């Protein structure tokens, strides 16, 4: 992704300037030591680069690492308490472009709080995010170590699964209404890494609603239920003609690994890759 090659970051006598995922320049006079995170994945990224001690506020469900659960909440990702955020006197807010209210993000900027918008949609951008957030927090050494480890593990997964036969995948994120994710989402980057093909990847919406009939027509070989929700078998076993049912390839994934574009997404990738290999082994 272009952001990896083009993000601007410089520390000099004028301070620190970093380009965020929304292509805004985030400018600080000095490293941020009072940081508010507005999404669980952003909280994980900050802790991963050694900036956890500087995080003074988080959004609801910021539960990893365990130390994050001790930090005061500023509300849910979609309904933030702006006054609470202001009262914490942050010198940096890390926001979530598609999960936070654009109006609320704009309000924070309007009152002069620097905002870094985090929206990794490719796996290599997670490594880039680690580097950029570390620069903003002044924890470059820890950020470099985290990014290097992430890239090494990603390369290992890529080398392992790059040549595996393609498996057609339906990734279910919600049951009623039935929802999935398209090719622009980070999850599809993981599916591709593992040798999978997202059967609804070409739909224009990031998280489209689909019909049961559309799934039957697409006839995926594997169905994943995201984030430990109800097993997909409860919904799909009544369709024995479906390839995923016939092959016994209805899988539930570990909660939060795939839904949060932070370092642990590679744990989710390893799990998903193993499930796709299991599906390959069951081919007749």
PDB file of C-alpha atoms in Angstrom:
ATOM      1  CA  UNK A   1       0.000   0.000   0.000  1.00  0.00           C
ATOM      2  CA  UNK A   2       1.204   3.466  -0.889  1.00  0.00           C
ATOM      3  CA  UNK A   3       1.080   4.697   2.698  1.00  0.00           C
ATOM      4  CA  UNK A   4       4.012   2.468   3.631  1.00  0.00           C
ATOM      5  CA  UNK A   5       6.274   3.986   1.008  1.00  0.00           C
ATOM      6  CA  UNK A   6       5.017   7.527   1.262  1.00  0.00           C
ATOM      7  CA  UNK A   7       4.265   8.294   4.904  1.00  0.00           C
ATOM      8  CA  UNK A   8       6.203  11.324   6.005  1.00  0.00           C
ATOM      9  CA  UNK A   9       7.880  11.395   9.382  1.00  0.00           C
ATOM     10  CA  UNK A  10      10.602  13.701  10.559  1.00  0.00           C
ATOM     11  CA  UNK A  11      11.904  14.769  13.945  1.00  0.00           C
ATOM     12  CA  UNK A  12      13.876  17.990  13.918  1.00  0.00           C
ATOM     13  CA  UNK A  13      14.047  21.352  15.633  1.00  0.00           C
ATOM     14  CA  UNK A  14      10.465  22.018  14.546  1.00  0.00           C
ATOM     15  CA  UNK A  15       9.213  18.844  16.276  1.00  0.00           C
ATOM     16  CA  UNK A  16       7.666  15.697  14.834  1.00  0.00           C
ATOM     17  CA  UNK A  17       5.555  15.363  11.687  1.00  0.00           C
ATOM     18  CA  UNK A  18       3.882  12.072  10.755  1.00  0.00           C
ATOM     19  CA  UNK A  19       1.343  11.232   8.025  1.00  0.00           C
ATOM     20  CA  UNK A  20      -1.683   9.301   9.287  1.00  0.00           C
ATOM     21  CA  UNK A  21      -3.828   6.769   7.410  1.00  0.00           C
ATOM     22  CA  UNK A  22      -6.253   9.491   6.302  1.00  0.00           C
ATOM     23  CA  UNK A  23      -3.304  11.344   4.740  1.00  0.00           C
ATOM     24  CA  UNK A  24      -3.295  14.137   7.316  1.00  0.00           C
ATOM     25  CA  UNK A  25      -0.020  15.472   8.673  1.00  0.00           C
ATOM     26  CA  UNK A  26       0.077  15.129  12.464  1.00  0.00           C
ATOM     27  CA  UNK A  27       2.446  17.715  13.927  1.00  0.00           C
ATOM     28  CA  UNK A  28       3.768  17.680  17.504  1.00  0.00           C
ATOM     29  CA  UNK A  29       6.239  20.036  19.123  1.00  0.00           C
ATOM     30  CA  UNK A  30       7.545  17.147  21.238  1.00  0.00           C
ATOM     31  CA  UNK A  31       6.703  13.461  21.834  1.00  0.00           C
ATOM     32  CA  UNK A  32       3.180  12.819  23.122  1.00  0.00           C
ATOM     33  CA  UNK A  33       3.031  11.666  26.722  1.00  0.00           C
ATOM     34  CA  UNK A  34      -0.721  12.093  27.286  1.00  0.00           C
ATOM     35  CA  UNK A  35      -2.453   9.957  24.665  1.00  0.00           C
ATOM     36  CA  UNK A  36      -6.128   9.046  24.297  1.00  0.00           C
ATOM     37  CA  UNK A  37      -6.990   5.999  22.186  1.00  0.00           C
ATOM     38  CA  UNK A  38     -10.420   5.872  20.566  1.00  0.00           C
ATOM     39  CA  UNK A  39     -10.388   2.233  19.426  1.00  0.00           C
ATOM     40  CA  UNK A  40      -9.263  -1.100  20.895  1.00  0.00           C
ATOM     41  CA  UNK A  41      -6.871  -1.763  17.996  1.00  0.00           C
ATOM     42  CA  UNK A  42      -5.238   1.648  18.526  1.00  0.00           C
ATOM     43  CA  UNK A  43      -4.765   0.830  22.209  1.00  0.00           C
ATOM     44  CA  UNK A  44      -3.031  -2.420  21.262  1.00  0.00           C
ATOM     45  CA  UNK A  45      -0.767  -0.617  18.799  1.00  0.00           C
ATOM     46  CA  UNK A  46       0.246   1.960  21.413  1.00  0.00           C
ATOM     47  CA  UNK A  47       1.095  -0.674  24.008  1.00  0.00           C
ATOM     48  CA  UNK A  48       3.013  -2.672  21.409  1.00  0.00           C
ATOM     49  CA  UNK A  49       5.363   0.276  20.797  1.00  0.00           C
ATOM     50  CA  UNK A  50       6.042   0.886  24.482  1.00  0.00           C
ATOM     51  CA  UNK A  51       3.680   3.841  24.820  1.00  0.00           C
ATOM     52  CA  UNK A  52       1.208   2.184  27.182  1.00  0.00           C
ATOM     53  CA  UNK A  53       2.405   4.261  30.132  1.00  0.00           C
ATOM     54  CA  UNK A  54       1.432   7.391  28.214  1.00  0.00           C
ATOM     55  CA  UNK A  55      -2.160   6.321  27.480  1.00  0.00           C
ATOM     56  CA  UNK A  56      -4.515   8.254  29.772  1.00  0.00           C
ATOM     57  CA  UNK A  57      -7.847   7.350  28.171  1.00  0.00           C
ATOM     58  CA  UNK A  58      -9.259   4.557  26.011  1.00  0.00           C
ATOM     59  CA  UNK A  59     -12.506   3.588  24.315  1.00  0.00           C
ATOM     60  CA  UNK A  60     -14.740   0.826  25.631  1.00  0.00           C
ATOM     61  CA  UNK A  61     -13.579  -2.761  24.986  1.00  0.00           C
ATOM     62  CA  UNK A  62      -9.900  -1.803  25.116  1.00  0.00           C
ATOM     63  CA  UNK A  63      -9.112  -4.986  27.011  1.00  0.00           C
ATOM     64  CA  UNK A  64      -5.688  -5.969  25.664  1.00  0.00           C
ATOM     65  CA  UNK A  65      -3.119  -6.018  27.039  1.00  0.00           C
ATOM     66  CA  UNK A  66      -4.660  -6.498  30.524  1.00  0.00           C
ATOM     67  CA  UNK A  67      -3.129  -3.206  31.724  1.00  0.00           C
ATOM     68  CA  UNK A  68      -5.405  -1.356  29.268  1.00  0.00           C
ATOM     69  CA  UNK A  69      -8.445  -2.367  31.330  1.00  0.00           C
ATOM     70  CA  UNK A  70      -7.209  -0.133  34.170  1.00  0.00           C
ATOM     71  CA  UNK A  71      -7.261   3.032  32.020  1.00  0.00           C
ATOM     72  CA  UNK A  72     -10.357   5.303  32.215  1.00  0.00           C
ATOM     73  CA  UNK A  73     -12.876   4.958  29.397  1.00  0.00           C
ATOM     74  CA  UNK A  74     -13.953   7.892  27.231  1.00  0.00           C
ATOM     75  CA  UNK A  75     -16.975   6.066  25.831  1.00  0.00           C
ATOM     76  CA  UNK A  76     -17.652   3.688  22.986  1.00  0.00           C
ATOM     77  CA  UNK A  77     -15.923   4.076  19.642  1.00  0.00           C
ATOM     78  CA  UNK A  78     -19.132   5.354  18.045  1.00  0.00           C
ATOM     79  CA  UNK A  79     -20.312   7.509  20.977  1.00  0.00           C
ATOM     80  CA  UNK A  80     -17.405   9.310  22.599  1.00  0.00           C
ATOM     81  CA  UNK A  81     -17.544  11.602  25.612  1.00  0.00           C
ATOM     82  CA  UNK A  82     -15.802  14.630  24.115  1.00  0.00           C
ATOM     83  CA  UNK A  83     -15.810  16.580  27.370  1.00  0.00           C
ATOM     84  CA  UNK A  84     -14.156  13.656  29.134  1.00  0.00           C
ATOM     85  CA  UNK A  85     -11.477  13.517  26.428  1.00  0.00           C
ATOM     86  CA  UNK A  86     -10.816  17.253  26.775  1.00  0.00           C
ATOM     87  CA  UNK A  87     -10.577  16.956  30.563  1.00  0.00           C
ATOM     88  CA  UNK A  88      -7.727  14.456  30.164  1.00  0.00           C
ATOM     89  CA  UNK A  89      -5.658  17.160  28.431  1.00  0.00           C
ATOM     90  CA  UNK A  90      -4.281  14.875  25.715  1.00  0.00           C
ATOM     91  CA  UNK A  91      -1.366  15.952  23.569  1.00  0.00           C
ATOM     92  CA  UNK A  92      -2.403  13.272  21.035  1.00  0.00           C
ATOM     93  CA  UNK A  93      -5.611  11.412  20.184  1.00  0.00           C
ATOM     94  CA  UNK A  94      -5.424   8.226  18.121  1.00  0.00           C
ATOM     95  CA  UNK A  95      -8.755   7.888  16.310  1.00  0.00           C
ATOM     96  CA  UNK A  96     -10.361   5.197  14.153  1.00  0.00           C
ATOM     97  CA  UNK A  97     -11.436   6.589  10.781  1.00  0.00           C
ATOM     98  CA  UNK A  98     -14.287   4.171  10.045  1.00  0.00           C
ATOM     99  CA  UNK A  99     -15.317   3.514  13.652  1.00  0.00           C
ATOM    100  CA  UNK A 100     -15.401   6.975  15.246  1.00  0.00           C
ATOM    101  CA  UNK A 101     -17.768   9.801  14.381  1.00  0.00           C
ATOM    102  CA  UNK A 102     -16.225  12.077  11.751  1.00  0.00           C
ATOM    103  CA  UNK A 103     -18.009  15.003  13.427  1.00  0.00           C
ATOM    104  CA  UNK A 104     -16.443  14.210  16.795  1.00  0.00           C
ATOM    105  CA  UNK A 105     -12.972  13.795  15.270  1.00  0.00           C
ATOM    106  CA  UNK A 106     -13.386  17.153  13.545  1.00  0.00           C
ATOM    107  CA  UNK A 107     -14.397  18.752  16.832  1.00  0.00           C
ATOM    108  CA  UNK A 108     -11.228  17.516  18.534  1.00  0.00           C
ATOM    109  CA  UNK A 109      -9.126  18.955  15.726  1.00  0.00           C
ATOM    110  CA  UNK A 110     -11.061  22.235  15.856  1.00  0.00           C
ATOM    111  CA  UNK A 111     -10.092  22.789  19.492  1.00  0.00           C
ATOM    112  CA  UNK A 112      -6.457  22.150  18.687  1.00  0.00           C
ATOM    113  CA  UNK A 113      -5.908  18.545  19.794  1.00  0.00           C
ATOM    114  CA  UNK A 114      -3.605  16.656  17.392  1.00  0.00           C
ATOM    115  CA  UNK A 115      -5.407  13.608  15.959  1.00  0.00           C
ATOM    116  CA  UNK A 116      -3.804  10.605  14.277  1.00  0.00           C
ATOM    117  CA  UNK A 117      -6.404   8.624  12.292  1.00  0.00           C
ATOM    118  CA  UNK A 118      -5.644   4.905  12.287  1.00  0.00           C
ATOM    119  CA  UNK A 119      -7.221   2.728   9.590  1.00  0.00           C
ATOM    120  CA  UNK A 120      -4.881  -0.105   8.541  1.00  0.00           C
ATOM    121  CA  UNK A 121      -6.441  -2.043   5.670  1.00  0.00           C
ATOM    122  CA  UNK A 122      -3.359  -3.944   4.535  1.00  0.00           C
ATOM    123  CA  UNK A 123      -1.084  -6.055   6.695  1.00  0.00           C
ATOM    124  CA  UNK A 124       2.042  -4.050   5.892  1.00  0.00           C
ATOM    125  CA  UNK A 125       0.315  -0.914   7.157  1.00  0.00           C
ATOM    126  CA  UNK A 126       0.220  -2.433  10.656  1.00  0.00           C
ATOM    127  CA  UNK A 127       4.035  -2.395  10.649  1.00  0.00           C
ATOM    128  CA  UNK A 128       3.971   1.167   9.351  1.00  0.00           C
ATOM    129  CA  UNK A 129       1.502   2.137  12.093  1.00  0.00           C
ATOM    130  CA  UNK A 130       3.835   0.772  14.758  1.00  0.00           C
ATOM    131  CA  UNK A 131       6.684   2.917  13.431  1.00  0.00           C
ATOM    132  CA  UNK A 132       4.618   6.092  13.088  1.00  0.00           C
ATOM    133  CA  UNK A 133       2.959   5.861  16.505  1.00  0.00           C
ATOM    134  CA  UNK A 134       6.339   5.175  18.091  1.00  0.00           C
ATOM    135  CA  UNK A 135       7.694   8.358  16.534  1.00  0.00           C
ATOM    136  CA  UNK A 136       4.785  10.358  17.918  1.00  0.00           C
ATOM    137  CA  UNK A 137       5.293   8.877  21.401  1.00  0.00           C
ATOM    138  CA  UNK A 138       9.090   9.080  21.332  1.00  0.00           C
ATOM    139  CA  UNK A 139       9.481   5.313  21.686  1.00  0.00           C
ATOM    140  CA  UNK A 140      11.247   4.683  18.378  1.00  0.00           C
ATOM    141  CA  UNK A 141      13.405   1.792  19.595  1.00  0.00           C
ATOM    142  CA  UNK A 142      10.415  -0.199  20.838  1.00  0.00           C
ATOM    143  CA  UNK A 143       8.445   0.691  17.719  1.00  0.00           C
ATOM    144  CA  UNK A 144      11.220  -0.476  15.426  1.00  0.00           C
ATOM    145  CA  UNK A 145      11.528  -3.760  17.327  1.00  0.00           C
ATOM    146  CA  UNK A 146       7.754  -4.344  17.169  1.00  0.00           C
ATOM    147  CA  UNK A 147       7.574  -3.511  13.459  1.00  0.00           C
ATOM    148  CA  UNK A 148      10.559  -5.722  12.653  1.00  0.00           C
ATOM    149  CA  UNK A 149       9.056  -8.675  14.523  1.00  0.00           C
ATOM    150  CA  UNK A 150       5.695  -8.152  12.809  1.00  0.00           C
ATOM    151  CA  UNK A 151       7.246  -8.034   9.335  1.00  0.00           C
ATOM    152  CA  UNK A 152       9.344 -11.141  10.009  1.00  0.00           C
ATOM    153  CA  UNK A 153       6.318 -13.154  11.101  1.00  0.00           C
ATOM    154  CA  UNK A 154       4.277 -11.857   8.158  1.00  0.00           C
ATOM    155  CA  UNK A 155       7.024 -12.879   5.741  1.00  0.00           C
ATOM    156  CA  UNK A 156       7.129 -16.360   7.295  1.00  0.00           C
ATOM    157  CA  UNK A 157       3.366 -16.809   6.883  1.00  0.00           C
ATOM    158  CA  UNK A 158       3.545 -15.546   3.313  1.00  0.00           C
ATOM    159  CA  UNK A 159       6.358 -17.959   2.445  1.00  0.00           C
ATOM    160  CA  UNK A 160       4.457 -20.857   4.000  1.00  0.00           C
ATOM    161  CA  UNK A 161       1.087 -20.304   2.326  1.00  0.00           C
ATOM    162  CA  UNK A 162       1.876 -18.366  -0.859  1.00  0.00           C
ATOM    163  CA  UNK A 163       1.661 -21.366  -3.205  1.00  0.00           C
ATOM    164  CA  UNK A 164      -1.242 -23.219  -1.565  1.00  0.00           C
ATOM    165  CA  UNK A 165      -4.283 -24.016  -3.749  1.00  0.00           C
ATOM    166  CA  UNK A 166      -7.015 -21.382  -3.640  1.00  0.00           C
ATOM    167  CA  UNK A 167      -9.975 -21.852  -1.299  1.00  0.00           C
ATOM    168  CA  UNK A 168     -13.203 -19.869  -1.784  1.00  0.00           C
ATOM    169  CA  UNK A 169     -14.247 -18.221   1.498  1.00  0.00           C
ATOM    170  CA  UNK A 170     -17.354 -16.574   2.929  1.00  0.00           C
ATOM    171  CA  UNK A 171     -16.449 -14.493   5.975  1.00  0.00           C
ATOM    172  CA  UNK A 172     -19.570 -13.852   8.079  1.00  0.00           C
ATOM    173  CA  UNK A 173     -19.361 -10.937  10.498  1.00  0.00           C
ATOM    174  CA  UNK A 174     -23.037 -10.752  11.442  1.00  0.00           C
ATOM    175  CA  UNK A 175     -25.992 -13.123  11.320  1.00  0.00           C
ATOM    176  CA  UNK A 176     -29.085 -10.888  11.218  1.00  0.00           C
ATOM    177  CA  UNK A 177     -28.738  -9.148   8.865  1.00  0.00           C
ATOM    178  CA  UNK A 178     -26.229 -11.392   7.142  1.00  0.00           C
ATOM    179  CA  UNK A 179     -23.063  -9.317   6.668  1.00  0.00           C
ATOM    180  CA  UNK A 180     -19.561  -9.805   5.313  1.00  0.00           C
ATOM    181  CA  UNK A 181     -16.492  -7.758   4.281  1.00  0.00           C
ATOM    182  CA  UNK A 182     -15.153  -6.770   0.871  1.00  0.00           C
ATOM    183  CA  UNK A 183     -11.655  -6.753  -0.627  1.00  0.00           C
ATOM    184  CA  UNK A 184     -10.811  -3.344   0.870  1.00  0.00           C
ATOM    185  CA  UNK A 185     -10.931  -4.687   4.418  1.00  0.00           C
ATOM    186  CA  UNK A 186      -7.921  -5.955   6.349  1.00  0.00           C
ATOM    187  CA  UNK A 187      -9.603  -9.356   6.768  1.00  0.00           C
ATOM    188  CA  UNK A 188      -9.421  -9.983   3.032  1.00  0.00           C
ATOM    189  CA  UNK A 189      -5.687  -9.261   3.139  1.00  0.00           C
ATOM    190  CA  UNK A 190      -5.440 -12.127   5.633  1.00  0.00           C
ATOM    191  CA  UNK A 191      -7.626 -14.403   3.498  1.00  0.00           C
ATOM    192  CA  UNK A 192      -5.377 -13.719   0.494  1.00  0.00           C
ATOM    193  CA  UNK A 193      -2.239 -14.306   2.592  1.00  0.00           C
ATOM    194  CA  UNK A 194      -3.563 -17.764   3.433  1.00  0.00           C
ATOM    195  CA  UNK A 195      -4.408 -18.639  -0.167  1.00  0.00           C
ATOM    196  CA  UNK A 196      -8.098 -17.845   0.093  1.00  0.00           C
ATOM    197  CA  UNK A 197     -10.493 -15.928  -2.140  1.00  0.00           C
ATOM    198  CA  UNK A 198     -13.258 -13.774  -0.648  1.00  0.00           C
ATOM    199  CA  UNK A 199     -16.407 -14.706  -2.583  1.00  0.00           C
ATOM    200  CA  UNK A 200     -17.938 -11.259  -1.922  1.00  0.00           C
ATOM    201  CA  UNK A 201     -14.707  -9.271  -2.240  1.00  0.00           C
ATOM    202  CA  UNK A 202     -15.830  -7.307  -5.285  1.00  0.00           C
ATOM    203  CA  UNK A 203     -18.877  -5.743  -3.629  1.00  0.00           C
ATOM    204  CA  UNK A 204     -18.491  -1.953  -3.296  1.00  0.00           C
ATOM    205  CA  UNK A 205     -19.355  -1.592   0.401  1.00  0.00           C
ATOM    206  CA  UNK A 206     -16.703  -2.228   3.041  1.00  0.00           C
ATOM    207  CA  UNK A 207     -19.177  -4.305   5.109  1.00  0.00           C
ATOM    208  CA  UNK A 208     -22.001  -5.309   2.752  1.00  0.00           C
ATOM    209  CA  UNK A 209     -25.245  -7.062   3.609  1.00  0.00           C
ATOM    210  CA  UNK A 210     -25.833 -10.201   1.554  1.00  0.00           C
ATOM    211  CA  UNK A 211     -28.683 -12.687   1.222  1.00  0.00           C
ATOM    212  CA  UNK A 212     -28.717 -16.373   2.026  1.00  0.00           C
ATOM    213  CA  UNK A 213     -29.475 -16.973  -1.648  1.00  0.00           C
ATOM    214  CA  UNK A 214     -26.335 -15.054  -2.661  1.00  0.00           C
ATOM    215  CA  UNK A 215     -24.205 -17.237  -0.371  1.00  0.00           C
ATOM    216  CA  UNK A 216     -25.754 -20.386  -1.822  1.00  0.00           C
ATOM    217  CA  UNK A 217     -25.074 -19.138  -5.329  1.00  0.00           C
ATOM    218  CA  UNK A 218     -21.453 -18.222  -4.474  1.00  0.00           C
ATOM    219  CA  UNK A 219     -21.066 -21.719  -2.938  1.00  0.00           C
ATOM    220  CA  UNK A 220     -17.980 -21.072  -0.758  1.00  0.00           C
ATOM    221  CA  UNK A 221     -15.829 -24.024   0.254  1.00  0.00           C
ATOM    222  CA  UNK A 222     -15.254 -22.508   3.729  1.00  0.00           C
ATOM    223  CA  UNK A 223     -17.431 -20.318   5.966  1.00  0.00           C
ATOM    224  CA  UNK A 224     -15.896 -18.411   8.875  1.00  0.00           C
ATOM    225  CA  UNK A 225     -17.906 -16.825  11.688  1.00  0.00           C
ATOM    226  CA  UNK A 226     -16.012 -13.848  13.044  1.00  0.00           C
ATOM    227  CA  UNK A 227     -15.140 -13.118  16.642  1.00  0.00           C
ATOM    228  CA  UNK A 228     -16.417 -16.175  18.414  1.00  0.00           C
ATOM    229  CA  UNK A 229     -20.062 -15.579  17.564  1.00  0.00           C
ATOM    230  CA  UNK A 230     -22.545 -18.399  17.129  1.00  0.00           C
ATOM    231  CA  UNK A 231     -21.097 -21.271  15.156  1.00  0.00           C
ATOM    232  CA  UNK A 232     -21.863 -20.981  11.439  1.00  0.00           C
ATOM    233  CA  UNK A 233     -23.071 -24.577  11.595  1.00  0.00           C
ATOM    234  CA  UNK A 234     -26.269 -23.378  13.294  1.00  0.00           C
ATOM    235  CA  UNK A 235     -27.099 -21.288  10.229  1.00  0.00           C
ATOM    236  CA  UNK A 236     -25.773 -23.347   7.339  1.00  0.00           C
ATOM    237  CA  UNK A 237     -26.150 -27.042   8.195  1.00  0.00           C
ATOM    238  CA  UNK A 238     -29.641 -26.971   6.706  1.00  0.00           C
ATOM    239  CA  UNK A 239     -28.042 -26.486   3.282  1.00  0.00           C
ATOM    240  CA  UNK A 240     -26.221 -29.803   2.677  1.00  0.00           C
ATOM    241  CA  UNK A 241     -25.673 -28.875  -0.961  1.00  0.00           C
ATOM    242  CA  UNK A 242     -23.359 -26.011   0.117  1.00  0.00           C
ATOM    243  CA  UNK A 243     -19.701 -26.916  -0.449  1.00  0.00           C
ATOM    244  CA  UNK A 244     -18.682 -25.637   3.019  1.00  0.00           C
ATOM    245  CA  UNK A 245     -21.299 -27.884   4.645  1.00  0.00           C
ATOM    246  CA  UNK A 246     -20.485 -30.916   2.512  1.00  0.00           C
ATOM    247  CA  UNK A 247     -16.798 -30.533   3.385  1.00  0.00           C
ATOM    248  CA  UNK A 248     -17.449 -29.869   7.098  1.00  0.00           C
ATOM    249  CA  UNK A 249     -15.667 -26.537   6.753  1.00  0.00           C
ATOM    250  CA  UNK A 250     -17.705 -24.302   9.070  1.00  0.00           C
ATOM    251  CA  UNK A 251     -15.300 -22.538  11.430  1.00  0.00           C
ATOM    252  CA  UNK A 252     -15.441 -20.027  14.292  1.00  0.00           C
ATOM    253  CA  UNK A 253     -12.386 -17.826  14.924  1.00  0.00           C
ATOM    254  CA  UNK A 254     -10.852 -16.597  18.180  1.00  0.00           C
ATOM    255  CA  UNK A 255     -12.493 -13.331  19.343  1.00  0.00           C
ATOM    256  CA  UNK A 256     -10.737 -10.026  18.510  1.00  0.00           C
ATOM    257  CA  UNK A 257      -7.724 -11.411  16.659  1.00  0.00           C
ATOM    258  CA  UNK A 258      -9.139 -10.695  13.204  1.00  0.00           C
ATOM    259  CA  UNK A 259     -11.316  -7.691  14.004  1.00  0.00           C
ATOM    260  CA  UNK A 260      -8.500  -5.535  15.412  1.00  0.00           C
ATOM    261  CA  UNK A 261      -5.831  -4.426  12.898  1.00  0.00           C
ATOM    262  CA  UNK A 262      -2.975  -4.558  15.385  1.00  0.00           C
ATOM    263  CA  UNK A 263      -0.088  -6.947  16.074  1.00  0.00           C
ATOM    264  CA  UNK A 264      -2.361  -9.830  17.106  1.00  0.00           C
ATOM    265  CA  UNK A 265      -3.924  -9.983  13.644  1.00  0.00           C
ATOM    266  CA  UNK A 266      -1.070 -12.315  12.747  1.00  0.00           C
ATOM    267  CA  UNK A 267      -2.337 -14.693  15.442  1.00  0.00           C
ATOM    268  CA  UNK A 268      -5.657 -14.549  13.629  1.00  0.00           C
ATOM    269  CA  UNK A 269      -3.897 -15.064  10.293  1.00  0.00           C
ATOM    270  CA  UNK A 270      -2.102 -18.168  11.566  1.00  0.00           C
ATOM    271  CA  UNK A 271      -5.403 -19.577  12.818  1.00  0.00           C
ATOM    272  CA  UNK A 272      -7.240 -18.807   9.576  1.00  0.00           C
ATOM    273  CA  UNK A 273      -4.404 -20.257   7.464  1.00  0.00           C
ATOM    274  CA  UNK A 274      -4.524 -23.497   9.473  1.00  0.00           C
ATOM    275  CA  UNK A 275      -8.294 -23.759   8.936  1.00  0.00           C
ATOM    276  CA  UNK A 276      -7.894 -23.276   5.187  1.00  0.00           C
ATOM    277  CA  UNK A 277      -5.238 -26.004   5.137  1.00  0.00           C
ATOM    278  CA  UNK A 278      -7.667 -28.268   6.985  1.00  0.00           C
ATOM    279  CA  UNK A 279     -10.279 -27.537   4.315  1.00  0.00           C
ATOM    280  CA  UNK A 280      -7.755 -28.413   1.598  1.00  0.00           C
ATOM    281  CA  UNK A 281      -7.015 -31.708   3.316  1.00  0.00           C
ATOM    282  CA  UNK A 282     -10.740 -32.589   3.248  1.00  0.00           C
ATOM    283  CA  UNK A 283     -11.075 -32.185  -0.502  1.00  0.00           C
ATOM    284  CA  UNK A 284     -12.276 -35.333  -2.190  1.00  0.00           C
TER     285      UNK A 284
END
